[in-house]
Amino acid sequence: MQHPTGQMTPTPMAQSRLPAHELIYRRLRDMVLYGDLAPGQAVTIQGLTSQLGAGMTPVREAIRRLISRGALETRGNRRVSVPRLKIEHIEEIIQARKWFEPHLTRRATVRATAADITALTGIDSALDDAILAGDLRGYLELNHRFHRRIYDMADSAILSEMADGLWLRFGPAMRVVCGRVGTQNLPDMHKAAVDAIGRGDADAAAAAISGDVLQGMQQLRASLADAGEVE
Amino acid sequence: MQHPTGQMTPTPMAQSRLPAHELIYRRLRDMVLYGDLAPGQAVTIQGLTSQLGAGMTPVREAIRRLISRGALETRGNRRVSVPRLKIEHIEEIIQARKWFEPHLTRRATVRATAADITALTGIDSALDDAILAGDLRGYLELNHRFHRRIYDMADSAILSEMADGLWLRFGPAMRVVCGRVGTQNLPDMHKAAVDAIGRGDADAAAAAISGDVLQGMQQLRASLADAGEVE
DNA sequence: GCGCGAACAATATGATCAAATTATGCGGCG
DNA sequence: CGCCGCATAATTTGATCATATTGTTCGCGC
């Protein structure tokens, strides 16, 4: 029962008794995560207060939290904007995910319940639909949800939070790249992963997830190397 | 009302005026990091406003940032306190550092300059003094500075930030443990590490740092396993 | 043991101040 | 006569605060 920082939304059944700064944070986080905010775009605090109809303080706190997680950055002295992902930062993210993802997948595999398997299968099925429909936003959201479900299964609060934080960094760039490439030839080794997890084969599951992640990250890197700038 | 009589920041040079929320954040972070706040201790926002002589908004933002990094937690619904490190969380931190530290050390080794070596040597020398003097706070601070200097040398903004964030989680517990054990028999494989970095021997450097970190973390785990509760 | 209310602490707002960016106007130079 | 650069004004935006509001805790009387 611990999501005090609120970077994870475990259940969609959220209590509406949550403070405003928490709600604002989640909305802003999702906007970053699923590409509603473009890389380089400025994020003004007063713009958000009017756009979201909220007061200044909750918005400020939400922005600070996003900055703290690397989802936003302060440029120059005070202005805040969505970071433009640099090539060396992608390298770092690749290195990190190359360790985090198989590690968490292994732990998830040995802890997986039947409910977990059906949940993963369901998410992946919905993800296929989104791909076929060309629903970019749906793809991004379901893909993230798939991986985060595995994080949750791993029962590693700290490591999951760290791995999840990486998504905030490549989210905006991912949106741009997918918008260019299209949703058709996106990596999807999810079925192999779910299968391996269901069999309890941690090695195979870790390999499948690693392959999935690596493929996606390398596509991101390649697309970003082409057009060094993404606006 | 309160005009800063001067920017007498101890070590850094002429730092242009940083916003209050940034200064408060750093002070609070250091308090967590070096054990001025005990695990489980409550952190009230109004207490800090009066203690630090600051307004509410900067304090709130600083606290949010610390929560976001796992340095503080919201207990129940609203109250904020320093987290009590649980044994399973230590396991996670150990796993993470077991990957982060050698990775960053390798990168640091191939990028090390002469200035880096002298800096590391200087920090480690001061650290020895602190140990001899039984200066616990000095030990904690210099030990952290030593490792963070290596992070900086690795030139990996994202990974460094993640690795550094882990310190916020075990900082308070580390203080308690060191207070019990004393500063004498604390791990210090720093000299071997600096030596290896100076030789450009990435493998040896990574091994030394790994040993140093593992030793410290295992001591932490052992001490915490003894007295499950730390007050 | 169980409400009830007082005290306390966090949440949220809008006002106010300060900084930075953009717009503007003036004079000199080509 | 028109263009450029610099200085200054205007506007936008961020930082901070005092205060009102809301929710939580805890002691007191029943």
Short mmCIF file of C-alpha atoms (C1' of nucleotides) in Angstrom, two decimals:
data_model
loop_
_atom_site.label_atom_id
_atom_site.label_comp_id
_atom_site.label_asym_id
_atom_site.label_seq_id
_atom_site.Cartn_x
_atom_site.Cartn_y
_atom_site.Cartn_z
CA MET A 1 0.00 0.00 0.00
CA GLN A 2 2.85 2.26 -0.63
CA HIS A 3 2.80 4.59 -3.54
CA PRO A 4 3.39 7.66 -1.49
CA THR A 5 5.35 9.32 -4.22
CA GLY A 6 2.65 8.47 -6.66
CA GLN A 7 4.86 7.65 -9.58
CA MET A 8 3.03 4.40 -9.96
CA THR A 9 -0.69 4.09 -10.41
CA PRO A 10 -1.31 0.56 -9.27
CA THR A 11 -5.03 0.39 -9.73
CA PRO A 12 -7.29 2.41 -11.94
CA MET A 13 -9.73 2.43 -9.04
CA ALA A 14 -8.36 5.62 -7.60
CA GLN A 15 -9.91 7.36 -4.68
CA SER A 16 -10.98 10.84 -5.51
CA ARG A 17 -9.80 11.89 -2.10
CA LEU A 18 -6.32 12.40 -3.47
CA PRO A 19 -4.79 15.85 -3.11
CA ALA A 20 -4.75 18.11 -6.11
CA HIS A 21 -0.98 18.11 -6.46
CA GLU A 22 -1.11 14.35 -6.76
CA LEU A 23 -3.69 14.44 -9.50
CA ILE A 24 -1.86 17.16 -11.35
CA TYR A 25 1.33 15.19 -11.06
CA ARG A 26 -0.23 12.12 -12.61
CA ARG A 27 -1.78 14.03 -15.44
CA LEU A 28 1.46 15.80 -16.22
CA ARG A 29 3.42 12.57 -15.94
CA ASP A 30 1.13 10.87 -18.40
CA MET A 31 1.43 13.80 -20.74
CA VAL A 32 5.18 13.40 -20.73
CA LEU A 33 5.05 9.65 -20.85
CA TYR A 34 2.76 9.35 -23.82
CA GLY A 35 4.00 12.23 -25.85
CA ASP A 36 1.42 14.90 -25.32
CA LEU A 37 4.36 17.16 -24.72
CA ALA A 38 6.96 17.37 -27.44
CA PRO A 39 10.70 17.39 -26.69
CA GLY A 40 11.92 20.92 -26.22
CA GLN A 41 8.47 22.26 -25.55
CA ALA A 42 8.28 24.86 -22.82
CA VAL A 43 6.23 24.10 -19.74
CA THR A 44 5.11 27.24 -17.97
CA ILE A 45 3.61 27.05 -14.59
CA GLN A 46 1.06 29.73 -15.24
CA GLY A 47 0.05 28.10 -18.47
CA LEU A 48 -0.74 24.93 -16.60
CA THR A 49 -2.68 26.68 -13.87
CA SER A 50 -5.04 28.10 -16.47
CA GLN A 51 -5.04 24.99 -18.66
CA LEU A 52 -5.76 22.60 -15.82
CA GLY A 53 -7.81 25.03 -13.82
CA ALA A 54 -5.68 24.50 -10.75
CA GLY A 55 -3.87 26.74 -8.36
CA MET A 56 -0.22 27.61 -8.47
CA THR A 57 1.08 25.55 -5.60
CA PRO A 58 -0.10 22.12 -6.76
CA VAL A 59 1.25 22.78 -10.23
CA ARG A 60 4.58 23.89 -8.89
CA GLU A 61 4.90 20.80 -6.77
CA ALA A 62 4.00 18.50 -9.63
CA ILE A 63 6.57 20.18 -11.85
CA ARG A 64 9.25 19.86 -9.18
CA ARG A 65 8.58 16.17 -8.87
CA LEU A 66 8.80 15.68 -12.60
CA ILE A 67 12.05 17.60 -12.70
CA SER A 68 13.37 15.49 -9.88
CA ARG A 69 12.68 12.38 -11.91
CA GLY A 70 14.24 13.76 -15.09
CA ALA A 71 10.94 14.09 -16.93
CA LEU A 72 11.38 17.84 -17.15
CA GLU A 73 14.37 20.12 -16.91
CA THR A 74 15.08 23.69 -15.97
CA ARG A 75 16.72 25.43 -18.84
CA GLY A 76 18.87 28.49 -18.37
CA ASN A 77 18.04 29.82 -15.00
CA ARG A 78 14.40 29.22 -14.36
CA ARG A 79 12.34 28.15 -17.32
CA VAL A 80 11.12 24.59 -17.48
CA SER A 81 10.83 22.48 -20.59
CA VAL A 82 10.64 18.91 -21.83
CA PRO A 83 14.20 17.66 -22.30
CA ARG A 84 15.51 16.88 -25.73
CA LEU A 85 16.98 13.44 -25.52
CA LYS A 86 20.66 13.42 -26.45
CA ILE A 87 22.37 10.48 -28.01
CA GLU A 88 24.66 9.88 -25.05
CA HIS A 89 21.68 9.85 -22.76
CA ILE A 90 20.09 7.11 -24.85
CA GLU A 91 23.26 5.11 -24.39
CA GLU A 92 22.93 5.45 -20.66
CA ILE A 93 19.30 4.44 -20.72
CA ILE A 94 20.13 1.42 -22.83
CA GLN A 95 22.82 0.36 -20.40
CA ALA A 96 20.48 0.74 -17.46
CA ARG A 97 17.56 -1.07 -19.02
CA LYS A 98 19.89 -3.83 -20.16
CA TRP A 99 20.40 -4.55 -16.49
CA PHE A 100 17.05 -3.61 -14.96
CA GLU A 101 14.70 -5.37 -17.30
CA PRO A 102 16.10 -8.90 -17.16
CA HIS A 103 16.70 -8.56 -13.43
CA LEU A 104 13.11 -7.59 -12.73
CA THR A 105 11.79 -10.10 -15.22
CA ARG A 106 13.56 -12.93 -13.44
CA ARG A 107 12.12 -11.94 -10.12
CA ALA A 108 8.69 -11.53 -11.71
CA THR A 109 8.88 -14.98 -13.25
CA VAL A 110 9.42 -16.81 -10.01
CA ARG A 111 6.60 -14.85 -8.38
CA ALA A 112 4.08 -14.92 -11.19
CA THR A 113 0.55 -15.99 -10.39
CA ALA A 114 -2.13 -17.13 -12.80
CA ALA A 115 -3.78 -13.74 -12.48
CA ASP A 116 -0.55 -12.10 -13.55
CA ILE A 117 -0.36 -14.22 -16.67
CA THR A 118 -3.89 -13.46 -17.72
CA ALA A 119 -3.35 -9.80 -17.04
CA LEU A 120 -0.22 -9.74 -19.17
CA THR A 121 -1.95 -11.65 -21.94
CA GLY A 122 -4.84 -9.23 -21.84
CA ILE A 123 -2.60 -6.20 -22.03
CA ASP A 124 -0.63 -7.65 -24.90
CA SER A 125 -3.79 -8.50 -26.77
CA ALA A 126 -5.08 -4.96 -26.39
CA LEU A 127 -1.69 -3.79 -27.51
CA ASP A 128 -1.99 -5.78 -30.71
CA ASP A 129 -5.31 -4.16 -31.39
CA ALA A 130 -3.80 -0.73 -30.86
CA ILE A 131 -1.02 -1.55 -33.31
CA LEU A 132 -3.43 -2.75 -35.94
CA ALA A 133 -5.62 0.30 -35.45
CA GLY A 134 -2.60 2.54 -35.74
CA ASP A 135 -3.46 3.96 -32.33
CA LEU A 136 -0.16 5.47 -31.33
CA ARG A 137 -1.19 6.74 -27.95
CA GLY A 138 -2.79 3.41 -27.12
CA TYR A 139 0.35 1.58 -28.17
CA LEU A 140 2.56 3.70 -25.95
CA GLU A 141 0.29 3.40 -22.98
CA LEU A 142 -0.27 -0.35 -23.26
CA ASN A 143 3.35 -1.09 -23.93
CA HIS A 144 4.26 0.83 -20.81
CA ARG A 145 1.56 -0.90 -18.82
CA PHE A 146 2.83 -4.28 -19.95
CA HIS A 147 6.32 -3.64 -18.70
CA ARG A 148 5.15 -2.00 -15.53
CA ARG A 149 3.00 -4.97 -14.72
CA ILE A 150 6.15 -7.06 -14.80
CA TYR A 151 7.84 -4.54 -12.53
CA ASP A 152 4.99 -4.88 -10.07
CA MET A 153 5.24 -8.64 -10.19
CA ALA A 154 8.92 -8.42 -9.31
CA ASP A 155 7.97 -7.06 -5.89
CA SER A 156 10.93 -4.69 -5.81
CA ALA A 157 9.69 -1.27 -4.90
CA ILE A 158 12.95 0.58 -5.29
CA LEU A 159 14.21 -1.06 -8.44
CA SER A 160 10.80 -0.83 -10.07
CA GLU A 161 10.63 2.83 -9.34
CA MET A 162 14.03 3.37 -10.87
CA ALA A 163 13.23 1.35 -13.97
CA ASP A 164 9.91 3.12 -14.36
CA GLY A 165 11.62 6.46 -14.07
CA LEU A 166 13.58 5.76 -17.20
CA TRP A 167 10.38 5.75 -19.22
CA LEU A 168 9.88 9.38 -18.33
CA ARG A 169 13.13 10.20 -20.06
CA PHE A 170 12.58 8.51 -23.37
CA GLY A 171 8.79 8.89 -23.50
CA PRO A 172 8.62 12.09 -25.50
CA ALA A 173 11.29 10.94 -27.96
CA MET A 174 9.57 7.60 -28.33
CA ARG A 175 6.41 9.31 -29.38
CA VAL A 176 8.19 11.29 -32.05
CA VAL A 177 10.01 8.26 -33.40
CA CYS A 178 6.92 6.10 -33.49
CA GLY A 179 5.07 8.87 -35.22
CA ARG A 180 7.66 8.72 -37.98
CA VAL A 181 8.13 4.98 -38.21
CA GLY A 182 4.53 3.95 -37.70
CA THR A 183 3.26 1.36 -35.30
CA GLN A 184 3.56 -1.56 -37.66
CA ASN A 185 7.15 -2.72 -37.34
CA LEU A 186 7.53 -2.09 -33.66
CA PRO A 187 9.22 -4.71 -31.55
CA ASP A 188 6.92 -7.11 -29.82
CA MET A 189 8.50 -10.09 -28.20
CA HIS A 190 5.86 -9.95 -25.53
CA LYS A 191 4.21 -13.22 -26.42
CA ALA A 192 7.45 -15.12 -26.04
CA ALA A 193 8.00 -13.37 -22.73
CA VAL A 194 4.55 -14.15 -21.36
CA ASP A 195 4.96 -17.72 -22.50
CA ALA A 196 8.28 -18.09 -20.71
CA ILE A 197 6.95 -16.46 -17.57
CA GLY A 198 4.00 -18.84 -17.61
CA ARG A 199 6.41 -21.78 -17.87
CA GLY A 200 8.47 -20.37 -15.03
CA ASP A 201 11.48 -20.22 -17.31
CA ALA A 202 13.25 -17.17 -15.93
CA ASP A 203 16.14 -17.33 -18.37
CA ALA A 204 13.89 -17.39 -21.41
CA ALA A 205 11.68 -14.67 -20.01
CA ALA A 206 14.63 -12.43 -19.27
CA ALA A 207 16.01 -13.05 -22.74
CA ALA A 208 12.71 -12.23 -24.40
CA ILE A 209 12.26 -9.02 -22.45
CA SER A 210 15.86 -8.04 -23.07
CA GLY A 211 15.35 -8.58 -26.77
CA ASP A 212 12.18 -6.54 -26.78
CA VAL A 213 13.71 -3.68 -24.88
CA LEU A 214 16.96 -3.67 -26.81
CA GLN A 215 15.19 -3.70 -30.12
CA GLY A 216 13.03 -0.76 -29.15
CA MET A 217 15.89 1.21 -27.70
CA GLN A 218 18.09 0.64 -30.70
CA GLN A 219 15.34 1.79 -33.00
CA LEU A 220 15.08 4.90 -30.88
CA ARG A 221 18.79 5.45 -31.08
CA ALA A 222 18.88 4.95 -34.82
CA SER A 223 16.00 7.33 -35.44
CA LEU A 224 17.56 9.89 -33.20
CA ALA A 225 20.97 9.53 -34.81
CA ASP A 226 19.42 10.28 -38.21
CA ALA A 227 17.83 13.57 -37.28
CA GLY A 228 20.03 14.70 -34.43
CA GLU A 229 17.38 17.21 -33.62
CA VAL A 230 13.79 16.36 -32.91
CA GLU A 231 11.39 19.18 -32.79
CA MET B 1 12.86 40.77 5.98
CA GLN B 2 15.76 38.44 5.82
CA HIS B 3 18.40 39.60 3.40
CA PRO B 4 21.16 37.05 2.91
CA THR B 5 24.08 38.87 4.39
CA GLY B 6 26.36 37.17 1.95
CA GLN B 7 26.82 34.05 -0.13
CA MET B 8 29.38 32.52 2.15
CA THR B 9 29.02 29.08 0.66
CA PRO B 10 31.88 27.10 2.14
CA THR B 11 33.45 25.18 -0.69
CA PRO B 12 31.86 26.30 -3.93
CA MET B 13 32.90 29.53 -5.51
CA ALA B 14 30.82 32.55 -6.25
CA GLN B 15 27.45 30.94 -6.73
CA SER B 16 24.83 33.23 -8.14
CA ARG B 17 21.75 33.49 -6.01
CA LEU B 18 19.94 30.21 -6.05
CA PRO B 19 16.22 30.09 -5.31
CA ALA B 20 15.21 29.35 -1.76
CA HIS B 21 13.54 26.06 -2.59
CA GLU B 22 16.83 24.87 -4.05
CA LEU B 23 18.79 25.84 -0.96
CA ILE B 24 16.23 24.28 1.34
CA TYR B 25 16.31 21.15 -0.75
CA ARG B 26 20.06 20.83 -0.44
CA ARG B 27 20.03 21.41 3.27
CA LEU B 28 17.29 18.89 3.80
CA ARG B 29 18.98 16.41 1.50
CA ASP B 30 22.21 16.69 3.43
CA MET B 31 20.34 16.26 6.67
CA VAL B 32 18.92 13.00 5.38
CA LEU B 33 22.15 11.93 3.78
CA TYR B 34 24.35 12.43 6.79
CA GLY B 35 21.99 11.28 9.46
CA ASP B 36 20.81 14.52 11.03
CA LEU B 37 17.38 12.99 10.71
CA ALA B 38 16.83 9.61 12.29
CA PRO B 39 14.86 6.84 10.58
CA GLY B 40 11.21 7.12 11.46
CA GLN B 41 11.52 10.70 12.54
CA ALA B 42 8.60 12.89 11.57
CA VAL B 43 9.25 15.82 9.27
CA THR B 44 6.66 18.51 9.57
CA ILE B 45 6.49 21.25 7.05
CA GLN B 46 5.64 23.88 9.58
CA GLY B 47 8.45 22.78 11.82
CA LEU B 48 10.89 23.34 9.00
CA THR B 49 9.53 26.74 8.08
CA SER B 50 10.22 27.97 11.58
CA GLN B 51 13.46 26.03 11.98
CA LEU B 52 14.92 27.20 8.68
CA GLY B 53 13.27 30.58 8.73
CA ALA B 54 11.78 30.05 5.32
CA GLY B 55 8.34 30.28 3.84
CA MET B 56 5.99 27.43 3.30
CA THR B 57 6.18 27.05 -0.45
CA PRO B 58 9.93 26.45 -0.73
CA VAL B 59 9.78 23.93 2.09
CA ARG B 60 6.89 22.11 0.50
CA GLU B 61 8.71 21.85 -2.81
CA ALA B 62 11.87 20.61 -1.20
CA ILE B 63 9.96 17.95 0.69
CA ARG B 64 8.17 16.84 -2.46
CA ARG B 65 11.47 16.43 -4.23
CA LEU B 66 12.90 14.37 -1.41
CA ILE B 67 9.80 12.19 -1.35
CA SER B 68 10.08 11.72 -5.08
CA ARG B 69 13.61 10.41 -4.66
CA GLY B 70 12.70 8.12 -1.81
CA ALA B 71 14.50 10.13 0.84
CA LEU B 72 11.26 10.79 2.65
CA GLU B 73 7.91 9.09 2.64
CA THR B 74 4.33 10.06 3.35
CA ARG B 75 2.96 7.91 6.08
CA GLY B 76 -0.75 7.42 6.46
CA ASN B 77 -2.33 10.10 4.41
CA ARG B 78 -0.43 13.28 4.97
CA ARG B 79 2.35 13.07 7.48
CA VAL B 80 5.90 12.92 6.20
CA SER B 81 8.75 11.08 7.85
CA VAL B 82 12.17 9.58 7.27
CA PRO B 83 11.67 6.02 6.03
CA ARG B 84 12.74 3.11 8.14
CA LEU B 85 14.87 0.94 5.93
CA LYS B 86 13.47 -2.57 5.60
CA ILE B 87 15.59 -5.59 5.04
CA GLU B 88 14.14 -6.33 1.61
CA HIS B 89 14.89 -2.79 0.56
CA ILE B 90 18.50 -3.23 1.51
CA GLU B 91 18.60 -6.27 -0.71
CA GLU B 92 17.37 -4.17 -3.59
CA ILE B 93 19.88 -1.46 -2.93
CA ILE B 94 22.65 -4.01 -2.79
CA GLN B 95 21.59 -5.47 -6.12
CA ALA B 96 21.48 -2.06 -7.71
CA ARG B 97 24.80 -0.87 -6.37
CA LYS B 98 26.38 -4.13 -7.37
CA TRP B 99 25.68 -3.11 -10.93
CA PHE B 100 25.95 0.69 -10.78
CA GLU B 101 29.21 1.06 -8.92
CA PRO B 102 31.47 -1.08 -11.09
CA HIS B 103 29.82 0.21 -14.23
CA LEU B 104 30.44 3.82 -13.32
CA THR B 105 33.90 3.05 -12.00
CA ARG B 106 34.92 1.54 -15.31
CA ARG B 107 33.78 4.58 -17.21
CA ALA B 108 35.47 6.83 -14.67
CA THR B 109 38.72 4.95 -15.03
CA VAL B 110 39.06 5.43 -18.77
CA ARG B 111 38.24 9.14 -18.40
CA ALA B 112 40.28 9.94 -15.32
CA THR B 113 42.57 12.95 -15.41
CA ALA B 114 45.46 13.75 -13.14
CA ALA B 115 43.28 16.28 -11.38
CA ASP B 116 40.73 13.57 -10.67
CA ILE B 117 43.34 11.36 -9.09
CA THR B 118 44.64 14.07 -6.82
CA ALA B 119 41.10 15.00 -5.86
CA LEU B 120 40.26 11.41 -4.98
CA THR B 121 43.49 11.06 -3.03
CA GLY B 122 42.75 14.22 -1.13
CA ILE B 123 39.23 13.15 -0.24
CA ASP B 124 40.41 9.76 0.90
CA SER B 125 43.14 11.31 3.02
CA ALA B 126 40.65 13.60 4.71
CA LEU B 127 38.45 10.58 5.18
CA ASP B 128 41.21 8.78 7.03
CA ASP B 129 41.57 11.75 9.32
CA ALA B 130 37.87 11.72 10.02
CA ILE B 131 37.98 8.04 10.87
CA LEU B 132 40.90 8.51 13.24
CA ALA B 133 39.21 11.45 14.87
CA GLY B 134 36.02 9.45 15.24
CA ASP B 135 34.23 12.15 13.30
CA LEU B 136 31.15 10.29 12.17
CA ARG B 137 29.56 13.08 10.24
CA GLY B 138 32.82 13.81 8.48
CA TYR B 139 33.21 10.16 7.59
CA LEU B 140 29.76 9.94 6.05
CA GLU B 141 30.18 13.12 4.10
CA LEU B 142 33.64 12.36 2.77
CA ASN B 143 32.78 8.79 1.92
CA HIS B 144 29.85 10.03 -0.09
CA ARG B 145 31.94 12.69 -1.74
CA PHE B 146 34.52 10.11 -2.72
CA HIS B 147 32.01 7.94 -4.52
CA ARG B 148 30.23 10.86 -6.08
CA ARG B 149 33.45 12.16 -7.46
CA ILE B 150 33.80 8.86 -9.28
CA TYR B 151 30.25 9.23 -10.54
CA ASP B 152 31.11 12.64 -11.90
CA MET B 153 34.17 11.29 -13.61
CA ALA B 154 32.06 8.65 -15.34
CA ASP B 155 30.33 11.42 -17.30
CA SER B 156 26.98 9.66 -17.13
CA ALA B 157 24.39 12.13 -15.97
CA ILE B 158 21.46 9.78 -15.76
CA LEU B 159 23.18 6.79 -14.24
CA SER B 160 25.05 8.96 -11.77
CA GLU B 161 21.83 10.52 -10.62
CA MET B 162 20.27 7.13 -10.11
CA ALA B 163 23.25 5.79 -8.21
CA ASP B 164 23.41 8.90 -6.10
CA GLY B 165 19.74 8.61 -5.30
CA LEU B 166 20.36 5.32 -3.59
CA TRP B 167 22.44 7.06 -0.96
CA LEU B 168 19.37 8.96 0.13
CA ARG B 169 17.70 5.70 1.00
CA PHE B 170 20.38 4.16 3.15
CA GLY B 171 21.84 7.38 4.53
CA PRO B 172 19.85 7.55 7.75
CA ALA B 173 20.31 3.85 8.49
CA MET B 174 24.01 4.12 7.76
CA ARG B 175 24.34 6.80 10.36
CA VAL B 176 22.69 4.67 12.99
CA VAL B 177 24.79 1.64 12.17
CA CYS B 178 28.04 3.55 12.16
CA GLY B 179 27.09 5.13 15.42
CA ARG B 180 26.84 1.67 16.91
CA VAL B 181 29.82 0.05 15.25
CA GLY B 182 32.17 3.00 15.43
CA THR B 183 34.23 4.40 12.61
CA GLN B 184 37.24 2.19 13.15
CA ASN B 185 36.46 -1.00 11.30
CA LEU B 186 34.65 0.55 8.40
CA PRO B 187 35.42 -0.67 4.92
CA ASP B 188 37.97 1.32 3.03
CA MET B 189 39.24 -0.13 -0.18
CA HIS B 190 39.53 3.36 -1.55
CA LYS B 191 43.28 3.35 -1.79
CA ALA B 192 43.29 0.26 -3.96
CA ALA B 193 40.58 1.85 -6.09
CA VAL B 194 42.40 5.12 -6.57
CA ASP B 195 45.55 3.20 -7.38
CA ALA B 196 43.82 1.12 -10.04
CA ILE B 197 42.12 4.17 -11.54
CA GLY B 198 45.49 5.89 -11.71
CA ARG B 199 46.93 2.91 -13.55
CA GLY B 200 43.97 2.88 -15.91
CA ASP B 201 43.13 -0.62 -14.80
CA ALA B 202 39.35 -0.57 -15.10
CA ASP B 203 38.90 -4.16 -13.98
CA ALA B 204 40.88 -3.70 -10.81
CA ALA B 205 39.18 -0.38 -10.07
CA ALA B 206 35.74 -1.88 -10.53
CA ALA B 207 36.68 -4.80 -8.31
CA ALA B 208 37.98 -2.55 -5.57
CA ILE B 209 34.91 -0.34 -5.59
CA SER B 210 32.64 -3.35 -5.69
CA GLY B 211 34.40 -4.78 -2.69
CA ASP B 212 34.17 -1.52 -0.81
CA VAL B 213 30.49 -1.09 -1.52
CA LEU B 214 29.58 -4.71 -0.88
CA GLN B 215 31.40 -4.74 2.41
CA GLY B 216 29.64 -1.61 3.59
CA MET B 217 26.24 -2.76 2.44
CA GLN B 218 26.60 -6.16 4.03
CA GLN B 219 27.60 -4.56 7.30
CA LEU B 220 24.49 -2.45 7.04
CA ARG B 221 22.37 -5.50 6.37
CA ALA B 222 23.87 -7.42 9.24
CA SER B 223 23.41 -4.60 11.69
CA LEU B 224 19.86 -4.09 10.58
CA ALA B 225 19.07 -7.78 10.74
CA ASP B 226 20.16 -7.83 14.37
CA ALA B 227 17.94 -5.06 15.58
CA GLY B 228 15.06 -5.19 13.14
CA GLU B 229 13.98 -1.87 14.51
CA VAL B 230 16.10 1.21 14.53
CA GLU B 231 14.86 4.12 16.46
"C1'" DG C 1 -15.72 2.53 24.95
"C1'" DC C 2 -17.56 6.26 22.07
"C1'" DG C 3 -18.65 10.51 19.99
"C1'" DC C 4 -17.49 15.54 20.08
"C1'" DG C 5 -14.85 19.36 19.61
"C1'" DA C 6 -10.47 21.85 20.07
"C1'" DA C 7 -5.81 22.02 18.39
"C1'" DC C 8 -2.82 21.00 14.91
"C1'" DA C 9 -0.98 20.22 10.41
"C1'" DA C 10 -1.38 19.93 5.47
"C1'" DT C 11 -3.66 21.73 1.29
"C1'" DA C 12 -4.72 25.28 -1.74
"C1'" DT C 13 -5.43 30.18 -3.28
"C1'" DG C 14 -4.37 34.68 -4.82
"C1'" DA C 15 -1.55 38.61 -4.13
"C1'" DT C 16 2.86 40.50 -4.43
"C1'" DC C 17 7.66 40.82 -5.62
"C1'" DA C 18 11.65 39.85 -8.58
"C1'" DA C 19 13.84 38.22 -12.69
"C1'" DA C 20 14.12 37.45 -17.56
"C1'" DT C 21 12.64 37.76 -22.00
"C1'" DT C 22 10.71 40.41 -25.57
"C1'" DA C 23 9.42 44.73 -27.56
"C1'" DT C 24 10.49 49.47 -28.51
"C1'" DG C 25 12.74 53.76 -29.45
"C1'" DC C 26 16.73 56.54 -30.23
"C1'" DG C 27 21.03 57.76 -32.25
"C1'" DG C 28 24.95 56.68 -35.12
"C1'" DC C 29 26.83 54.76 -39.19
"C1'" DG C 30 26.95 53.14 -43.95
"C1'" DC D 1 17.64 57.70 -46.31
"C1'" DG D 2 17.56 53.26 -44.34
"C1'" DC D 3 19.72 49.73 -41.32
"C1'" DC D 4 21.91 48.15 -37.11
"C1'" DG D 5 23.04 48.17 -32.09
"C1'" DC D 6 22.33 49.43 -27.65
"C1'" DA D 7 19.63 50.97 -23.84
"C1'" DT D 8 15.39 51.02 -21.69
"C1'" DA D 9 10.39 49.97 -21.17
"C1'" DA D 10 6.79 46.50 -21.12
"C1'" DT D 11 5.28 42.01 -20.55
"C1'" DT D 12 5.66 37.52 -19.35
"C1'" DT D 13 6.90 34.17 -16.00
"C1'" DG D 14 8.83 32.37 -11.75
"C1'" DA D 15 9.41 32.81 -6.54
"C1'" DT D 16 7.64 33.69 -2.25
"C1'" DC D 17 4.45 34.75 1.20
"C1'" DA D 18 0.24 35.33 4.23
"C1'" DT D 19 -3.85 33.42 4.82
"C1'" DA D 20 -8.09 30.73 4.32
"C1'" DT D 21 -9.71 26.04 3.98
"C1'" DT D 22 -9.83 21.29 4.78
"C1'" DG D 23 -8.71 17.13 6.90
"C1'" DT D 24 -6.53 14.53 11.01
"C1'" DT D 25 -5.43 13.60 15.63
"C1'" DC D 26 -6.26 13.43 20.28
"C1'" DG D 27 -8.07 14.51 24.74
"C1'" DC D 28 -12.27 15.14 27.33
"C1'" DG D 29 -16.64 14.28 28.99
"C1'" DC D 30 -20.32 11.13 28.76
#
